[in-house]
Amino acid sequence: QIVGEALDAGTGWVDYIWMIPEENGIYHKSAYFRLTEGSDGNQYIVASGMYLPCSEPGPS
């Protein structure tokens, strides 16, 4: 989804679910991405994400 939207719009936000096996849980994340041109002339997608706070505990 990030790649498709970056190629279409150039920049944006995406929300998704991420699983961390070591913590035995599923977490909500949000990521910002941007399509940019490197000094070598190639295009790159740069993204940074963060975990979103839980409003209530998930299932055990």
Tab-separated table of C-alpha atoms in Angstrom:
chain	number	residue	atom	x	y	z
A	1	GLN	CA	0.000	0.000	0.000
A	2	ILE	CA	2.813	2.426	0.865
A	3	VAL	CA	4.604	1.800	-2.428
A	4	GLY	CA	1.450	2.212	-4.515
A	5	GLU	CA	0.370	5.417	-2.798
A	6	ALA	CA	3.894	6.872	-2.886
A	7	LEU	CA	4.120	6.255	-6.626
A	8	ASP	CA	0.641	7.763	-7.170
A	9	ALA	CA	0.559	10.685	-4.725
A	10	GLY	CA	4.207	11.198	-3.766
A	11	THR	CA	3.492	11.511	-0.035
A	12	GLY	CA	0.962	10.500	2.590
A	13	TRP	CA	0.010	8.576	5.703
A	14	VAL	CA	-1.091	4.961	6.080
A	15	ASP	CA	-2.504	3.125	9.114
A	16	TYR	CA	-1.960	-0.604	9.471
A	17	ILE	CA	-1.665	-3.488	11.911
A	18	TRP	CA	1.744	-4.920	12.818
A	19	MET	CA	2.485	-8.144	14.685
A	20	ILE	CA	5.410	-8.446	17.092
A	21	PRO	CA	5.962	-12.187	17.705
A	22	GLU	CA	8.282	-11.635	20.701
A	23	GLU	CA	5.555	-9.667	22.468
A	24	ASN	CA	2.752	-11.992	21.342
A	25	GLY	CA	0.522	-9.159	20.214
A	26	ILE	CA	-0.919	-7.182	17.340
A	27	TYR	CA	-0.375	-3.432	17.343
A	28	HIS	CA	-1.756	-0.490	15.380
A	29	LYS	CA	0.810	1.642	13.564
A	30	SER	CA	0.757	4.789	11.474
A	31	ALA	CA	3.460	5.667	8.940
A	32	TYR	CA	4.341	8.745	6.925
A	33	PHE	CA	5.977	8.197	3.541
A	34	ARG	CA	7.466	10.335	0.797
A	35	LEU	CA	8.766	9.612	-2.689
A	36	THR	CA	12.092	11.396	-3.140
A	37	GLU	CA	14.976	11.542	-5.581
A	38	GLY	CA	18.425	10.583	-4.328
A	39	SER	CA	21.704	12.236	-5.272
A	40	ASP	CA	22.229	9.337	-7.690
A	41	GLY	CA	19.084	10.314	-9.631
A	42	ASN	CA	17.104	7.235	-8.534
A	43	GLN	CA	13.725	7.494	-6.811
A	44	TYR	CA	13.356	6.203	-3.258
A	45	ILE	CA	10.459	5.826	-0.863
A	46	VAL	CA	11.357	6.996	2.637
A	47	ALA	CA	8.984	6.052	5.443
A	48	SER	CA	8.816	6.374	9.205
A	49	GLY	CA	6.223	4.773	11.440
A	50	MET	CA	5.046	4.882	15.021
A	51	TYR	CA	2.975	2.658	17.257
A	52	LEU	CA	-0.388	4.120	18.192
A	53	PRO	CA	-1.544	4.111	21.822
A	54	CYS	CA	-4.145	1.503	22.713
A	55	SER	CA	-7.452	2.858	23.943
A	56	GLU	CA	-8.299	-0.428	25.641
A	57	PRO	CA	-6.508	-3.738	26.226
A	58	GLY	CA	-6.655	-6.243	23.394
A	59	PRO	CA	-7.696	-9.882	23.728
A	60	SER	CA	-5.434	-12.157	25.791
